[in-house]
mmCIF file of C-alpha atoms in Angstrom:
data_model
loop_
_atom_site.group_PDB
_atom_site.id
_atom_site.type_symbol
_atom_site.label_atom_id
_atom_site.label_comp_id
_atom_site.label_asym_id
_atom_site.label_seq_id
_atom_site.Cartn_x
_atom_site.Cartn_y
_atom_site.Cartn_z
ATOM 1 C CA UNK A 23 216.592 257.534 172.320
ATOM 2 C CA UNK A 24 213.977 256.310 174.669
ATOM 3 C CA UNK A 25 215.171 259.759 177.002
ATOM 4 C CA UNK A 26 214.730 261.882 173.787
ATOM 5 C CA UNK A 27 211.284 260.269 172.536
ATOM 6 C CA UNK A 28 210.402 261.099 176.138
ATOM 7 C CA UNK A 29 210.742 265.109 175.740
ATOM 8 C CA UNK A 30 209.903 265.229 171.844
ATOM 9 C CA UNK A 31 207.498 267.298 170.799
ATOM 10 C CA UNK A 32 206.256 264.905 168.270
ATOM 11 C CA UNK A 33 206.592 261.637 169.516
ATOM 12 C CA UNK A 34 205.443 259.742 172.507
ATOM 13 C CA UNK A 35 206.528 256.273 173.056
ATOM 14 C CA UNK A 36 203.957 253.114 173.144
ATOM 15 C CA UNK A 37 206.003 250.314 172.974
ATOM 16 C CA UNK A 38 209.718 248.373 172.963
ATOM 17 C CA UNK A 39 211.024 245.643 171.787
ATOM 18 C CA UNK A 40 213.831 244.370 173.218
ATOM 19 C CA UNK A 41 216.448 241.418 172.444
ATOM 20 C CA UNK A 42 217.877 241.152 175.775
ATOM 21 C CA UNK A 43 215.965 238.748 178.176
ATOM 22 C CA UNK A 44 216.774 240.529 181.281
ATOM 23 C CA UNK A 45 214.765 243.618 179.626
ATOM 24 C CA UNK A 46 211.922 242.078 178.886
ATOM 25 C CA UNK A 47 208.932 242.040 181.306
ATOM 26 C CA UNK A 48 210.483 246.028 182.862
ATOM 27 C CA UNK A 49 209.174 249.549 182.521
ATOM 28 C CA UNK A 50 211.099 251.370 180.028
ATOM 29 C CA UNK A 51 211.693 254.492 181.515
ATOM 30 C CA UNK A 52 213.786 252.008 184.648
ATOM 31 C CA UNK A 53 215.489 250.735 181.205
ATOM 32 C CA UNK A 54 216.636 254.032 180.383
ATOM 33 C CA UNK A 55 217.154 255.312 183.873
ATOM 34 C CA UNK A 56 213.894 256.965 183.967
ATOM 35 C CA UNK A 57 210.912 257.565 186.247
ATOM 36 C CA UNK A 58 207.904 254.772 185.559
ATOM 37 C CA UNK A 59 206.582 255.241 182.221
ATOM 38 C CA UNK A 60 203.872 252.552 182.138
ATOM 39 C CA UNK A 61 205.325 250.678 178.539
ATOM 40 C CA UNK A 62 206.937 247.439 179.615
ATOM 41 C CA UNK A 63 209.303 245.784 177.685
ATOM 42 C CA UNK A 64 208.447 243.034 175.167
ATOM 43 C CA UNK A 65 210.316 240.346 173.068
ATOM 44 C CA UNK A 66 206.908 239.670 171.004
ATOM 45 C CA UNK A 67 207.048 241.363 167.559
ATOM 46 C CA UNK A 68 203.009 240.614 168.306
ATOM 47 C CA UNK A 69 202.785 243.189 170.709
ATOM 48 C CA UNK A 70 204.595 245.864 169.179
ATOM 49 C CA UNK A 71 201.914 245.343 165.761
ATOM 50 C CA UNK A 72 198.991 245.302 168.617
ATOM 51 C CA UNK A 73 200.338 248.425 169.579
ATOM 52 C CA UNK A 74 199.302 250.188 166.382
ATOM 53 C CA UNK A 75 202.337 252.911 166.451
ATOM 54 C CA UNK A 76 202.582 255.039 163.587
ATOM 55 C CA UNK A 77 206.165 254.031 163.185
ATOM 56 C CA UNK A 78 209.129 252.216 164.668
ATOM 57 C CA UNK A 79 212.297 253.208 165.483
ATOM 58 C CA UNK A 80 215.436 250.675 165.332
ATOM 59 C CA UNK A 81 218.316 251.655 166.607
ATOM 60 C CA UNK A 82 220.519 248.133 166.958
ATOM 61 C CA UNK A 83 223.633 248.008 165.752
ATOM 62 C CA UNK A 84 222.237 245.622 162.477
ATOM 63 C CA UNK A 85 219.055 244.935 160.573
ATOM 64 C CA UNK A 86 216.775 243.021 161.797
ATOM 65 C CA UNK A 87 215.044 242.538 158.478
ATOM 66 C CA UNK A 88 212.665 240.170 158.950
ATOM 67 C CA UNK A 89 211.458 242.127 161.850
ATOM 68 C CA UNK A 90 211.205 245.191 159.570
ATOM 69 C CA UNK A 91 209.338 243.241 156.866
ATOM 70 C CA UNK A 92 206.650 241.805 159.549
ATOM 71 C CA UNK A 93 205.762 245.941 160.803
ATOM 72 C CA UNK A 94 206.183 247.410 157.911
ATOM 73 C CA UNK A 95 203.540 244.852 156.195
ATOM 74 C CA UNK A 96 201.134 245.387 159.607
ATOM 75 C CA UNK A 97 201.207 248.995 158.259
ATOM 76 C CA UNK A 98 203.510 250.673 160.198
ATOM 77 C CA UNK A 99 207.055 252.793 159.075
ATOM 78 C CA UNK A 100 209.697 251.998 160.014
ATOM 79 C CA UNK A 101 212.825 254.725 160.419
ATOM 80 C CA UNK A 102 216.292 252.934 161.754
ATOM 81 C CA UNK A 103 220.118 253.846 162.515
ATOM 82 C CA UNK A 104 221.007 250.305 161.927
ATOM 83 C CA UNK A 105 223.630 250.082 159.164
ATOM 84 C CA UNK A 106 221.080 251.614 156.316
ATOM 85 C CA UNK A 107 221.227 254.359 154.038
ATOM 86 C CA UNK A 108 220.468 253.471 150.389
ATOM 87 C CA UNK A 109 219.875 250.267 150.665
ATOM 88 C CA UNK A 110 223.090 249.319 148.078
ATOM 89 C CA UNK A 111 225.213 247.918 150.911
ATOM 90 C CA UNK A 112 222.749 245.872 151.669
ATOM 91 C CA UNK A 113 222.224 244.512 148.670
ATOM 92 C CA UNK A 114 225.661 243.941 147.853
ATOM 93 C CA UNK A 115 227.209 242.302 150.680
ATOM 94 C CA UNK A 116 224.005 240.605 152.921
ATOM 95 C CA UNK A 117 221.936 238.307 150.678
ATOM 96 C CA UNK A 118 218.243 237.937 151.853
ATOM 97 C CA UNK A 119 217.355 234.328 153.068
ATOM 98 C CA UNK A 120 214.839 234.256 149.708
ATOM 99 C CA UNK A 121 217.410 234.899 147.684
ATOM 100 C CA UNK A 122 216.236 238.870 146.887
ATOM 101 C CA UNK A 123 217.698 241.819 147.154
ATOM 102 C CA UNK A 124 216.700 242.653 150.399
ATOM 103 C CA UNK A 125 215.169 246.785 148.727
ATOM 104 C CA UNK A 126 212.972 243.936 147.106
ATOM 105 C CA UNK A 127 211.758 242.643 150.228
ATOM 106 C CA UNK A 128 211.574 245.781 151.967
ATOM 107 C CA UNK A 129 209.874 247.561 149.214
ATOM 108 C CA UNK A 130 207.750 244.704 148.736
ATOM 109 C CA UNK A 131 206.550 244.595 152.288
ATOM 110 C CA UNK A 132 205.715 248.461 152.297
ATOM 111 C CA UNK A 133 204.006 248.003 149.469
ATOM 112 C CA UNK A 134 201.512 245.396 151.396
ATOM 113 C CA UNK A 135 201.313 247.625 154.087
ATOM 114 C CA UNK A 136 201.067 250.895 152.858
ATOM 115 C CA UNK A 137 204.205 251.634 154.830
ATOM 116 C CA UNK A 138 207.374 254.275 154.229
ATOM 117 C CA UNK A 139 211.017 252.732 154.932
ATOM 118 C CA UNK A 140 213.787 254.953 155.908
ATOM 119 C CA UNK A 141 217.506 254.706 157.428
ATOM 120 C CA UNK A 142 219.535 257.447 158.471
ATOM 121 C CA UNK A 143 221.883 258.276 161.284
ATOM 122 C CA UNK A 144 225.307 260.749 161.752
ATOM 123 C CA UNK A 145 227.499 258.971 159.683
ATOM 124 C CA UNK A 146 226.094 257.266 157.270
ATOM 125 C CA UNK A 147 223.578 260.138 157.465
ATOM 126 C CA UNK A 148 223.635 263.436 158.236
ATOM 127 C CA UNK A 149 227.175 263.887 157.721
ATOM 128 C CA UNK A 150 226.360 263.255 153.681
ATOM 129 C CA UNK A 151 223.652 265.787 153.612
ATOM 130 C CA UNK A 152 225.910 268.575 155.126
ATOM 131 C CA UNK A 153 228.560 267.548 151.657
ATOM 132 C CA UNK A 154 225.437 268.142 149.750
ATOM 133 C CA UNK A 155 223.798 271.401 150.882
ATOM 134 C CA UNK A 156 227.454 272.849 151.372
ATOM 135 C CA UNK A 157 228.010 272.506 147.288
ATOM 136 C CA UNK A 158 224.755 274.653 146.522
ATOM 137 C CA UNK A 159 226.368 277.584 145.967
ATOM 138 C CA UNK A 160 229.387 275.715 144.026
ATOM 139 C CA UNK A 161 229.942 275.783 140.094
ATOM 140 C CA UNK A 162 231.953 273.677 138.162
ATOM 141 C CA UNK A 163 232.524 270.535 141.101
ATOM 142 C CA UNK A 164 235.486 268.943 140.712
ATOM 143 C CA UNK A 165 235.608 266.899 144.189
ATOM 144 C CA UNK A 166 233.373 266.233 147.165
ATOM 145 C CA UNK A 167 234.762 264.732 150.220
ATOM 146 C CA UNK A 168 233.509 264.603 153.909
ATOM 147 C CA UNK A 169 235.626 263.119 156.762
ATOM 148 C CA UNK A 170 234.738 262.126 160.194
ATOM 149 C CA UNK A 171 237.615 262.990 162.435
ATOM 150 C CA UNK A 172 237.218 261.102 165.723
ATOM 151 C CA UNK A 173 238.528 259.880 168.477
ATOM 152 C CA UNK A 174 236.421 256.575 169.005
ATOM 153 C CA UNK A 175 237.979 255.283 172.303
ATOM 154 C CA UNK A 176 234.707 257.265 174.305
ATOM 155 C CA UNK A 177 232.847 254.076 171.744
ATOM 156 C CA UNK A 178 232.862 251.396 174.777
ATOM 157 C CA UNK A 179 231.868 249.018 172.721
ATOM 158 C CA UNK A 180 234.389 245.779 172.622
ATOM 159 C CA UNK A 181 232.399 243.859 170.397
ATOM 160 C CA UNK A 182 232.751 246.481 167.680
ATOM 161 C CA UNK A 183 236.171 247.019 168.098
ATOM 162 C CA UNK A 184 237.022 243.583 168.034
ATOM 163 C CA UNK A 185 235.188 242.955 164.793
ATOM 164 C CA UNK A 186 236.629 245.416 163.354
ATOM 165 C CA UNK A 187 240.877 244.521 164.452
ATOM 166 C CA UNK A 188 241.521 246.816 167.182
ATOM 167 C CA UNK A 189 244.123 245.040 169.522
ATOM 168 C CA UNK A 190 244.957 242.636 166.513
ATOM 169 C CA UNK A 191 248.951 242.572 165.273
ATOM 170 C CA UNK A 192 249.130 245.089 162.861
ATOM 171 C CA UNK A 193 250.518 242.181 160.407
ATOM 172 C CA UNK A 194 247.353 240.501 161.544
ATOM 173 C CA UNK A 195 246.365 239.609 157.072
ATOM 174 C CA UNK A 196 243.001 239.522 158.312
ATOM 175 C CA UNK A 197 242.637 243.159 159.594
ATOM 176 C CA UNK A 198 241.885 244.564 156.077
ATOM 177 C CA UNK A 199 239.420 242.209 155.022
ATOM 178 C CA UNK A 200 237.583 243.021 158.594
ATOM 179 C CA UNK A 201 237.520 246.731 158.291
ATOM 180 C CA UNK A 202 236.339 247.005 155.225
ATOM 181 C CA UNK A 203 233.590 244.646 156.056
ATOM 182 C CA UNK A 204 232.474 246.374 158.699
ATOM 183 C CA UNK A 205 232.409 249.482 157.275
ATOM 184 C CA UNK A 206 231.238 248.830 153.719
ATOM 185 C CA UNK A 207 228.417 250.498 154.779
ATOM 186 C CA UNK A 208 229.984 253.876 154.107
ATOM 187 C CA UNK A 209 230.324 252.934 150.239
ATOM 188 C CA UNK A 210 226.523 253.448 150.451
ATOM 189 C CA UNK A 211 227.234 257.230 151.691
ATOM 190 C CA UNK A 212 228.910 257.953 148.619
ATOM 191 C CA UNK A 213 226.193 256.713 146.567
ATOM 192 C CA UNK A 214 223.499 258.376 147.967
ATOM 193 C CA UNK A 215 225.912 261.433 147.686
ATOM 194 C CA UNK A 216 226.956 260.731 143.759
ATOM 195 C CA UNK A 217 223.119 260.446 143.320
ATOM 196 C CA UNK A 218 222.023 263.891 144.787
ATOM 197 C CA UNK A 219 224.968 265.304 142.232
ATOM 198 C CA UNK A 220 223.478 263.371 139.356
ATOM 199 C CA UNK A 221 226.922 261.664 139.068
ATOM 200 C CA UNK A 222 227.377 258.099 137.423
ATOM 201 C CA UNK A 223 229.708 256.523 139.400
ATOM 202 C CA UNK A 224 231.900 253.925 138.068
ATOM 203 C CA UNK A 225 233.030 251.754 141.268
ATOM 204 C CA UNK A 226 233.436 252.542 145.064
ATOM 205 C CA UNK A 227 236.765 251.964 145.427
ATOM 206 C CA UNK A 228 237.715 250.698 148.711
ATOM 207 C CA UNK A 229 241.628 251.692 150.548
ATOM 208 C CA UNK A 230 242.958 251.913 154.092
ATOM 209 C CA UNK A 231 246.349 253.250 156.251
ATOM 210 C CA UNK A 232 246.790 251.224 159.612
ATOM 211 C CA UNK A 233 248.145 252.898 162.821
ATOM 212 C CA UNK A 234 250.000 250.460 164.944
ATOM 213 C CA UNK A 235 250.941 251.214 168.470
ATOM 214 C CA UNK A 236 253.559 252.101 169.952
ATOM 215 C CA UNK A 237 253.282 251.039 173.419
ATOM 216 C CA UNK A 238 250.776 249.471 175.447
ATOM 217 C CA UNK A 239 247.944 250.952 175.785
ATOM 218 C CA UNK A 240 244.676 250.228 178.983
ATOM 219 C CA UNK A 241 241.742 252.228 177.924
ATOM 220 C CA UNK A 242 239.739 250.416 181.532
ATOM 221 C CA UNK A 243 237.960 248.720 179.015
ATOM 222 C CA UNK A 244 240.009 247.633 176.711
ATOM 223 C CA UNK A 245 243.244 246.670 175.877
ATOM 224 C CA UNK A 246 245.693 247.597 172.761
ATOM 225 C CA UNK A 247 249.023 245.704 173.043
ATOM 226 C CA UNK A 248 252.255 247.763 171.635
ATOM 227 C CA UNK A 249 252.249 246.551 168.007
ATOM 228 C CA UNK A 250 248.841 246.180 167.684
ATOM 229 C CA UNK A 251 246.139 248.252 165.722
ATOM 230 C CA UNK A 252 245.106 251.001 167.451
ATOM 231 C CA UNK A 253 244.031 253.802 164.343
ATOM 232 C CA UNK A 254 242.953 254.094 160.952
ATOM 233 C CA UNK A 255 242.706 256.035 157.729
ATOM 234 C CA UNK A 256 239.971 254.752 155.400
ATOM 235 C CA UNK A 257 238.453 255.838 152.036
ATOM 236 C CA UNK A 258 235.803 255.083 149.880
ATOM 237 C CA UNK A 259 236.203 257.024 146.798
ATOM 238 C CA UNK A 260 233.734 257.148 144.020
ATOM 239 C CA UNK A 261 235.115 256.923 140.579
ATOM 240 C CA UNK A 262 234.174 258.743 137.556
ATOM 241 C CA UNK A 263 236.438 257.815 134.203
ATOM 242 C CA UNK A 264 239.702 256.710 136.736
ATOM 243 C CA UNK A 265 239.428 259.689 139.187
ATOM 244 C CA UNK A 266 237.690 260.145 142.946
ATOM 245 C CA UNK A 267 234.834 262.588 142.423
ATOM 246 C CA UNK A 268 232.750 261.673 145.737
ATOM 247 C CA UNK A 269 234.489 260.724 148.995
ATOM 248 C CA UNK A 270 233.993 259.247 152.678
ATOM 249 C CA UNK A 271 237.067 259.364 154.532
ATOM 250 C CA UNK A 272 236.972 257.670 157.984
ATOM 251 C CA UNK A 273 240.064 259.530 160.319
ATOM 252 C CA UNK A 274 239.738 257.165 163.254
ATOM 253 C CA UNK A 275 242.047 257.087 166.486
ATOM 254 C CA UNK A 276 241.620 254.412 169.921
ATOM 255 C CA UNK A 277 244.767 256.188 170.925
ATOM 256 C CA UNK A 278 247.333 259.183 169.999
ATOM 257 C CA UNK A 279 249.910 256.976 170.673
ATOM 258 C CA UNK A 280 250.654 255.219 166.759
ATOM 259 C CA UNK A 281 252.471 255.386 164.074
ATOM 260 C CA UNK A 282 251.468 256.594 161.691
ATOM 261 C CA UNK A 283 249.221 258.988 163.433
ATOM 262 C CA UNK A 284 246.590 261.220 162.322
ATOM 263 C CA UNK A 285 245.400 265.079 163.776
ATOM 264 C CA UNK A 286 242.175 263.650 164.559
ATOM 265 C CA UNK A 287 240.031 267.074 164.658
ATOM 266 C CA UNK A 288 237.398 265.724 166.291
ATOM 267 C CA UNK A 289 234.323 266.968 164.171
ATOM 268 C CA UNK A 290 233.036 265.857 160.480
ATOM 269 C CA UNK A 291 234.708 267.839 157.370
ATOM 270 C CA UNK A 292 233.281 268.873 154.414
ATOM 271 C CA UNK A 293 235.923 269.370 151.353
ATOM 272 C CA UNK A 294 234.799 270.770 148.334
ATOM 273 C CA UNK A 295 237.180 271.654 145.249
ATOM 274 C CA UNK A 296 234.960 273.960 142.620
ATOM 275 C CA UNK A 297 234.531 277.558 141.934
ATOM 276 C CA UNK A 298 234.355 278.159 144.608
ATOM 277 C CA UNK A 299 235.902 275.896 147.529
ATOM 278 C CA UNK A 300 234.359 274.733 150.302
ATOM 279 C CA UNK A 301 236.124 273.758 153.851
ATOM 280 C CA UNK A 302 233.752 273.420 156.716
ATOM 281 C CA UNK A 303 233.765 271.961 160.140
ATOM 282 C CA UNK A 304 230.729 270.488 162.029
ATOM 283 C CA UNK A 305 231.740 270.637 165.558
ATOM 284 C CA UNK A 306 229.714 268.720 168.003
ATOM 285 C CA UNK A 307 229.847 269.725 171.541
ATOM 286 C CA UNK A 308 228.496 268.923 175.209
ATOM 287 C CA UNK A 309 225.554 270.727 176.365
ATOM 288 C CA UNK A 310 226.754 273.478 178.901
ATOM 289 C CA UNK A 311 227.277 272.727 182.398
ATOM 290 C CA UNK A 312 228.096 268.688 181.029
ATOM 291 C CA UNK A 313 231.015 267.482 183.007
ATOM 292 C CA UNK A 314 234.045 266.987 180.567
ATOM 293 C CA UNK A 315 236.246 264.473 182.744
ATOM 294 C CA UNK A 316 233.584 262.389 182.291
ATOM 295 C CA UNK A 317 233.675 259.684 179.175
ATOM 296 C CA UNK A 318 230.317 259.050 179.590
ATOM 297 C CA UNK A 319 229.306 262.358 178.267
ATOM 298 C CA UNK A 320 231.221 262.011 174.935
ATOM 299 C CA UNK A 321 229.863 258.712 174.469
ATOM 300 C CA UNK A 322 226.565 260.041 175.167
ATOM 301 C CA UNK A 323 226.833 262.429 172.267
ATOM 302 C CA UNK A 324 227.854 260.101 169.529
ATOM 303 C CA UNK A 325 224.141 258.406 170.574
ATOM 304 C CA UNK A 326 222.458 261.477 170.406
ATOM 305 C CA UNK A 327 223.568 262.597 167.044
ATOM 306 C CA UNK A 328 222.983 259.369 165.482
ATOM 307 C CA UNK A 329 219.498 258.787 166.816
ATOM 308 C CA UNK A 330 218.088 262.229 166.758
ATOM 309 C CA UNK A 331 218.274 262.650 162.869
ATOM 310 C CA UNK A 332 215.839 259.812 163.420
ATOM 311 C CA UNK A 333 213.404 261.001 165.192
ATOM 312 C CA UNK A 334 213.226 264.523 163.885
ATOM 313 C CA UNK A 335 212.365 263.058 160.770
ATOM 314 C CA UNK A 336 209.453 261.336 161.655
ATOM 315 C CA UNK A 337 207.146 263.165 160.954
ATOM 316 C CA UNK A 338 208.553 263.895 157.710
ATOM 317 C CA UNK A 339 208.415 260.113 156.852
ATOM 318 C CA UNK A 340 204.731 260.092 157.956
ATOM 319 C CA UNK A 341 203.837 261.987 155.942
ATOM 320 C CA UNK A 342 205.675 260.331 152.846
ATOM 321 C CA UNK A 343 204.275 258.216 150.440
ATOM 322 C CA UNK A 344 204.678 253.945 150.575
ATOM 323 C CA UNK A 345 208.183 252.844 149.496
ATOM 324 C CA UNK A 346 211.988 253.226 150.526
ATOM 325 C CA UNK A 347 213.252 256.512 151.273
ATOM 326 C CA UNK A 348 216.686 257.938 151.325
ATOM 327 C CA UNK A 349 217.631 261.415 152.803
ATOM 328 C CA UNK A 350 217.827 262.446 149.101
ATOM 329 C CA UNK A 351 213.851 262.146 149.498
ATOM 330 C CA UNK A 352 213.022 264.028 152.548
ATOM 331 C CA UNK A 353 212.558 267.627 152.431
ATOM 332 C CA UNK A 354 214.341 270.461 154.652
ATOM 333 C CA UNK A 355 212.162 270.335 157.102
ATOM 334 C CA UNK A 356 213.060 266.733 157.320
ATOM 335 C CA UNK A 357 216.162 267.296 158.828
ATOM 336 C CA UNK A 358 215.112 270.060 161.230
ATOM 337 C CA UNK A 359 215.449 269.865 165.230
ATOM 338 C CA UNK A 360 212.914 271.082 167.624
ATOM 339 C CA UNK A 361 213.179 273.995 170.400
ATOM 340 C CA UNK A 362 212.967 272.947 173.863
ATOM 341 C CA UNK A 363 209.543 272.945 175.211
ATOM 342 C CA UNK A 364 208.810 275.684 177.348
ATOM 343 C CA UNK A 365 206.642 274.345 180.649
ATOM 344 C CA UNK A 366 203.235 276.585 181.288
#
């Protein structure tokens, strides 16, 4: 994101906070692979307040919410990736320190500060917005799903894929319990869904298929022994009087080789049964000319289209009043990109 802050219309960068020590102290742009860009790294939440940003972007992998409460009560908005999108997950399954719901901290902070929360991403994220808009011309909904459809090896990230129970024995009892922690936060997908259709839901309801290898299999950077997990279906499913009205399906594959196996499509789905029905693909691709042997690339991608809804709705959020906001709150120009900037 620091690369795409760097040719945003927008946005120009002022300030980072990193966690890593060996960051801190360096020019970001040499972070990012970057010419100089005269902001140095900092680990002092002090210096990114004296900075006076209009907002700050987090993009970890989770919260940091006592370094969101500290900015957004100095004033400043804060707009994040990190494991956010209605703030229900949150609530539900990470208990605040004080004993609050963390919304009441949040919201309580922004309050203070005159400050505008707001959490987004791909998936949680845009990938909920594309179920909504795609039922606007739909009467009589009977069922809304959307599906992400990947191949996550191109992920390098060991740490997640450990949490979660790749590599584990697929009789591992403790693979269920770790998925669905880890990915809980896609219950809060269907909510914010449900709550764009008006829609009571009942419960979330939680269920999984595991794909266990069936041979070895050496990604370079990591390993899934024959036997072990190596793909997953999962759904959260809202209920409404015993049946699934609002869906997040999560089609996930490390490797084609389990069983059972999935036709991972590679792209997020939008189901909708109604008069009438909806099927509809959003295909991400590489920009032309982007070398496809490389897994860097794909990788690359998955970053970009979780970060960018970010940042193209800053100025969106700016412009919004104090309080929490969820992507039901934004308007369309909210979730719009910008044109390439044309040098004069």
């Amino acid at each position: 994101m620091i690369k795409r802050i760097g040719n945003h219309p927008d946005l120009e960068l002022v300030g980072l906070h990193c966690y890593t020590p060996e960051k801190i102290g360096r020019d970001a742009g040499e972070i990012a692979g970057l010419p100089p860009s005269g902001v140095i790294a900092t680990g002092s939440v002090e210096d990114i307040i004296a900075a006076a940003p209009d907002v700050m972007t987090f993009h970890g992998v989770f919260p940091d919410e006592a370094l969101y409460e500290r900015v957004l009560e100095a004033g400043i908005n804060v707009v994040t990736t990190a494991d956010w999108i209605t703030g229900h997950h949150r609530d539900q399954n990470h208990p605040h320190p004080s004993g609050k719901k963390v919304t009441e901290v949040l919201r309580a902070a922004c309050e203070r500060g005159g400050s505008t929360f707001y959490g987004t991403g791909m998936n949680p994220g845009l990938c909920q917005i594309l179920g909504i808009t795609h039922s606007c011309d739909v009467a009589d909904i009977e069922n809304v799903t959307v599906i992400e459809s990947v191949d996550v090896s191109c992920h390098h990230s060991a740490e997640t894929w450990i949490a979660v129970g790749y590599g584990r024995p697929i009789d591992d009892p403790t693979i269920p319990a770790s998925l669905e922690k880890f990915t809980r936060v896609f219950a809060d997908s269907v909510y914010l869904m449900a709550d764009c259709f008006g829609l009571e839901l009942d419960d979330v309801a939680f269920s999984y298929e595991l794909g266990s290898c069936t041979r070895d299999v050496d990604l370079g950077w990591y390993v899934l022994p024959k036997g072990s997990l190596g793909a997953n279906y999962i759904k959260y499913q809202g209920i409404v009087d015993g049946e699934p009205k609002v869906e997040a399906h999560l089609e996930w594959q490390m490797t084609p080789h389990t069983d059972p196996k999935w036709n991972v499509k590679g792209c997020y789905i939008t189901k909708i049964t109604g008069d009438p029905s909806i099927y509809s693909k959003h295909m991400i691709l590489p920009k032309p000319g982007t070398d496809l042997s490389d897994p860097a690339a794909f990788a690359s991608i998955g970053m970009t289209v979780t970060g960018l809804p970010a940042l193209n709705a800053i100025r969106s959020v700016v412009a919004a009043p104090p309080g929490i906001l969820t992507s039901a709150d934004l308007p369309l120009r909210g979730f719009g990109g910008r044109f390439k900037q044309q040098s004069r």
